[in-house]
PDB file of C-alpha atoms in Angstrom:
ATOM      1  CA  UNK A  29     -12.149  -4.779  -3.917  1.00  0.00           C
ATOM      2  CA  UNK A  30      -9.405  -2.084  -3.062  1.00  0.00           C
ATOM      3  CA  UNK A  31     -12.353   0.646  -3.885  1.00  0.00           C
ATOM      4  CA  UNK A  32     -14.770  -1.002  -1.747  1.00  0.00           C
ATOM      5  CA  UNK A  33     -12.363  -1.095   1.301  1.00  0.00           C
ATOM      6  CA  UNK A  34     -11.811   2.705   0.525  1.00  0.00           C
ATOM      7  CA  UNK A  35     -15.341   3.531   0.969  1.00  0.00           C
ATOM      8  CA  UNK A  36     -15.832   1.497   3.866  1.00  0.00           C
ATOM      9  CA  UNK A  37     -12.568   3.077   5.418  1.00  0.00           C
ATOM     10  CA  UNK A  38     -13.809   6.518   4.657  1.00  0.00           C
ATOM     11  CA  UNK A  39     -17.308   5.917   5.939  1.00  0.00           C
ATOM     12  CA  UNK A  40     -15.904   4.486   9.313  1.00  0.00           C
ATOM     13  CA  UNK A  41     -13.486   7.367   9.712  1.00  0.00           C
ATOM     14  CA  UNK A  42     -15.979   9.921   9.519  1.00  0.00           C
ATOM     15  CA  UNK A  43     -18.426   8.253  11.471  1.00  0.00           C
ATOM     16  CA  UNK A  44     -15.888   8.025  14.224  1.00  0.00           C
ATOM     17  CA  UNK A  45     -14.717  11.517  14.029  1.00  0.00           C
ATOM     18  CA  UNK A  46     -18.217  12.793  14.412  1.00  0.00           C
ATOM     19  CA  UNK A  47     -19.453  10.242  17.034  1.00  0.00           C
ATOM     20  CA  UNK A  48     -16.273   9.775  19.007  1.00  0.00           C
ATOM     21  CA  UNK A  49     -13.036  12.093  18.434  1.00  0.00           C
ATOM     22  CA  UNK A  50     -15.196  15.427  17.843  1.00  0.00           C
ATOM     23  CA  UNK A  51     -17.157  15.022  21.006  1.00  0.00           C
ATOM     24  CA  UNK A  52     -14.274  14.373  23.137  1.00  0.00           C
ATOM     25  CA  UNK A  53     -12.334  17.674  21.787  1.00  0.00           C
ATOM     26  CA  UNK A  54     -15.684  19.595  22.117  1.00  0.00           C
ATOM     27  CA  UNK A  55     -16.100  18.631  25.842  1.00  0.00           C
ATOM     28  CA  UNK A  56     -12.518  19.389  26.630  1.00  0.00           C
ATOM     29  CA  UNK A  57     -11.873  15.692  27.672  1.00  0.00           C
ATOM     30  CA  UNK A  58      -9.285  15.471  25.070  1.00  0.00           C
ATOM     31  CA  UNK A  59      -7.215  18.684  26.509  1.00  0.00           C
ATOM     32  CA  UNK A  60      -7.710  17.198  29.890  1.00  0.00           C
ATOM     33  CA  UNK A  61      -5.983  13.932  28.596  1.00  0.00           C
ATOM     34  CA  UNK A  62      -2.992  15.833  27.576  1.00  0.00           C
ATOM     35  CA  UNK A  63      -2.412  17.659  30.552  1.00  0.00           C
ATOM     36  CA  UNK A  64      -3.256  15.044  33.193  1.00  0.00           C
ATOM     37  CA  UNK A  65      -2.233  11.972  31.577  1.00  0.00           C
ATOM     38  CA  UNK A  66       0.565  12.490  28.731  1.00  0.00           C
ATOM     39  CA  UNK A  67       0.648   8.978  27.501  1.00  0.00           C
ATOM     40  CA  UNK A  68      -3.287   8.829  27.020  1.00  0.00           C
ATOM     41  CA  UNK A  69      -3.158  12.171  25.282  1.00  0.00           C
ATOM     42  CA  UNK A  70      -0.582  10.809  22.863  1.00  0.00           C
ATOM     43  CA  UNK A  71      -2.779   7.891  22.217  1.00  0.00           C
ATOM     44  CA  UNK A  72      -5.709  10.230  21.692  1.00  0.00           C
ATOM     45  CA  UNK A  73      -3.911  12.284  19.036  1.00  0.00           C
ATOM     46  CA  UNK A  74      -2.708   9.165  17.122  1.00  0.00           C
ATOM     47  CA  UNK A  75      -6.240   7.982  17.189  1.00  0.00           C
ATOM     48  CA  UNK A  76      -7.417  11.536  15.921  1.00  0.00           C
ATOM     49  CA  UNK A  77      -4.737  11.868  13.145  1.00  0.00           C
ATOM     50  CA  UNK A  78      -5.430   8.228  11.988  1.00  0.00           C
ATOM     51  CA  UNK A  79      -9.230   9.193  11.656  1.00  0.00           C
ATOM     52  CA  UNK A  80      -8.540  12.258   9.629  1.00  0.00           C
ATOM     53  CA  UNK A  81      -6.003  10.369   7.528  1.00  0.00           C
ATOM     54  CA  UNK A  82      -8.496   7.471   6.841  1.00  0.00           C
ATOM     55  CA  UNK A  83     -11.279  10.238   6.102  1.00  0.00           C
ATOM     56  CA  UNK A  84      -9.293  12.385   3.570  1.00  0.00           C
ATOM     57  CA  UNK A  85      -6.804   9.612   1.947  1.00  0.00           C
ATOM     58  CA  UNK A  86      -9.640   7.617   0.264  1.00  0.00           C
ATOM     59  CA  UNK A  87     -11.191  10.785  -1.203  1.00  0.00           C
ATOM     60  CA  UNK A  88      -8.003  11.651  -2.882  1.00  0.00           C
ATOM     61  CA  UNK A  89      -7.429   7.924  -4.122  1.00  0.00           C
ATOM     62  CA  UNK A  90     -10.968   7.945  -5.337  1.00  0.00           C
ATOM     63  CA  UNK A  91     -10.488  10.774  -7.512  1.00  0.00           C
ATOM     64  CA  UNK A  92      -7.059   9.541  -8.837  1.00  0.00           C
ATOM     65  CA  UNK A  93      -8.745   6.144  -9.561  1.00  0.00           C
ATOM     66  CA  UNK A  94     -11.831   7.633 -11.474  1.00  0.00           C
ATOM     67  CA  UNK A  95      -9.665   9.884 -13.641  1.00  0.00           C
ATOM     68  CA  UNK A  96      -7.187   7.091 -14.223  1.00  0.00           C
ATOM     69  CA  UNK A  97      -4.322   9.075 -13.188  1.00  0.00           C
ATOM     70  CA  UNK A  98      -1.058   7.291 -13.321  1.00  0.00           C
ATOM     71  CA  UNK A  99      -0.268   8.745  -9.979  1.00  0.00           C
ATOM     72  CA  UNK A 100      -2.789   6.615  -8.413  1.00  0.00           C
ATOM     73  CA  UNK A 101      -0.561   3.452  -8.132  1.00  0.00           C
ATOM     74  CA  UNK A 102       2.061   5.549  -6.450  1.00  0.00           C
ATOM     75  CA  UNK A 103      -0.200   7.252  -4.039  1.00  0.00           C
ATOM     76  CA  UNK A 104      -2.051   3.825  -3.219  1.00  0.00           C
ATOM     77  CA  UNK A 105       1.105   2.187  -2.205  1.00  0.00           C
ATOM     78  CA  UNK A 106       2.105   5.175  -0.284  1.00  0.00           C
ATOM     79  CA  UNK A 107      -1.568   5.022   1.368  1.00  0.00           C
ATOM     80  CA  UNK A 108      -0.807   1.381   2.115  1.00  0.00           C
ATOM     81  CA  UNK A 109       2.485   1.933   3.739  1.00  0.00           C
ATOM     82  CA  UNK A 110       1.378   4.928   5.590  1.00  0.00           C
ATOM     83  CA  UNK A 111      -1.546   2.723   7.105  1.00  0.00           C
ATOM     84  CA  UNK A 112       0.761   0.427   8.159  1.00  0.00           C
ATOM     85  CA  UNK A 113       3.170   2.932   9.988  1.00  0.00           C
ATOM     86  CA  UNK A 114       0.167   4.426  11.616  1.00  0.00           C
ATOM     87  CA  UNK A 115      -1.324   1.062  12.647  1.00  0.00           C
ATOM     88  CA  UNK A 116       2.229   0.452  14.442  1.00  0.00           C
ATOM     89  CA  UNK A 117       2.286   3.879  15.876  1.00  0.00           C
ATOM     90  CA  UNK A 118      -0.971   3.390  17.447  1.00  0.00           C
ATOM     91  CA  UNK A 119      -0.131  -0.058  18.722  1.00  0.00           C
ATOM     92  CA  UNK A 120       3.119   1.194  20.503  1.00  0.00           C
ATOM     93  CA  UNK A 121       0.949   4.456  21.888  1.00  0.00           C
ATOM     94  CA  UNK A 122      -1.552   2.109  23.311  1.00  0.00           C
ATOM     95  CA  UNK A 123       1.057  -0.131  24.762  1.00  0.00           C
ATOM     96  CA  UNK A 124       2.371   3.072  26.880  1.00  0.00           C
ATOM     97  CA  UNK A 125      -0.975   3.653  28.226  1.00  0.00           C
ATOM     98  CA  UNK A 126      -1.453   1.385  31.415  1.00  0.00           C
ATOM     99  CA  UNK A 127      -5.027   2.430  31.758  1.00  0.00           C
ATOM    100  CA  UNK A 128      -6.225   0.575  28.646  1.00  0.00           C
ATOM    101  CA  UNK A 129      -7.615  -2.791  28.915  1.00  0.00           C
ATOM    102  CA  UNK A 130      -5.693  -5.512  27.628  1.00  0.00           C
ATOM    103  CA  UNK A 131      -8.192  -6.263  25.182  1.00  0.00           C
ATOM    104  CA  UNK A 132      -8.038  -2.968  23.733  1.00  0.00           C
ATOM    105  CA  UNK A 133      -4.028  -3.558  23.106  1.00  0.00           C
ATOM    106  CA  UNK A 134      -5.022  -6.989  21.755  1.00  0.00           C
ATOM    107  CA  UNK A 135      -7.339  -5.303  19.229  1.00  0.00           C
ATOM    108  CA  UNK A 136      -4.665  -2.776  18.000  1.00  0.00           C
ATOM    109  CA  UNK A 137      -2.126  -5.704  17.418  1.00  0.00           C
ATOM    110  CA  UNK A 138      -4.691  -7.442  15.394  1.00  0.00           C
ATOM    111  CA  UNK A 139      -5.276  -4.443  13.494  1.00  0.00           C
ATOM    112  CA  UNK A 140      -1.563  -4.173  13.041  1.00  0.00           C
ATOM    113  CA  UNK A 141      -1.301  -7.697  11.638  1.00  0.00           C
ATOM    114  CA  UNK A 142      -4.290  -7.157   9.392  1.00  0.00           C
ATOM    115  CA  UNK A 143      -3.038  -3.966   8.087  1.00  0.00           C
ATOM    116  CA  UNK A 144       0.540  -5.676   7.370  1.00  0.00           C
ATOM    117  CA  UNK A 145      -1.067  -8.291   5.291  1.00  0.00           C
ATOM    118  CA  UNK A 146      -3.553  -5.974   3.428  1.00  0.00           C
ATOM    119  CA  UNK A 147      -0.492  -3.877   2.624  1.00  0.00           C
ATOM    120  CA  UNK A 148       1.602  -6.746   1.530  1.00  0.00           C
ATOM    121  CA  UNK A 149      -1.131  -8.162  -0.605  1.00  0.00           C
ATOM    122  CA  UNK A 150      -2.325  -4.830  -2.260  1.00  0.00           C
ATOM    123  CA  UNK A 151       1.493  -3.476  -2.848  1.00  0.00           C
ATOM    124  CA  UNK A 152       2.289  -6.506  -4.560  1.00  0.00           C
ATOM    125  CA  UNK A 153      -0.922  -6.242  -6.623  1.00  0.00           C
ATOM    126  CA  UNK A 154      -0.089  -2.787  -7.702  1.00  0.00           C
ATOM    127  CA  UNK A 155       3.539  -3.280  -8.694  1.00  0.00           C
ATOM    128  CA  UNK A 156       3.127  -6.768 -10.476  1.00  0.00           C
ATOM    129  CA  UNK A 157      -0.467  -6.141 -12.027  1.00  0.00           C
ATOM    130  CA  UNK A 158      -0.526  -5.841 -15.790  1.00  0.00           C
ATOM    131  CA  UNK A 159      -4.070  -4.553 -15.458  1.00  0.00           C
ATOM    132  CA  UNK A 160      -3.048  -1.784 -13.251  1.00  0.00           C
ATOM    133  CA  UNK A 161      -0.098  -0.867 -15.587  1.00  0.00           C
ATOM    134  CA  UNK A 162      -2.111  -0.574 -18.402  1.00  0.00           C
ATOM    135  CA  UNK A 163      -5.372   1.254 -16.749  1.00  0.00           C
ATOM    136  CA  UNK A 164      -3.351   4.079 -15.077  1.00  0.00           C
ATOM    137  CA  UNK A 165      -1.372   5.324 -17.880  1.00  0.00           C
ATOM    138  CA  UNK A 166      -2.562   8.940 -18.406  1.00  0.00           C
TER     139      UNK A 166
END
């Protein structure tokens, strides 16, 4: 299940980068946000960093998983904790932008809660699982 989540996260992040983030930077819209609306520019920057993180990390974790490296467990936990941190930063960045619709901020709060629950469940699994301990030993 963790691997399926990584694959779906990677696909969504790449799609968002290509369909949403890249055109915003290419058109100069993002630069205008940074100069005219600093809070909105910060939210755009957080969104960009998040999508890049979710596009690169699943590739690294996939490599470590298939090679059955011991580092997989540690990097997976770090990935989960960084995901939670990014969700929290995104939520607070969106709160600071008064132009955003309340539904958008509510969606960010739901994502933060969902990420927190996911982080808790998978971190406990990676720490406590005997199967993980026996698989990633090399």
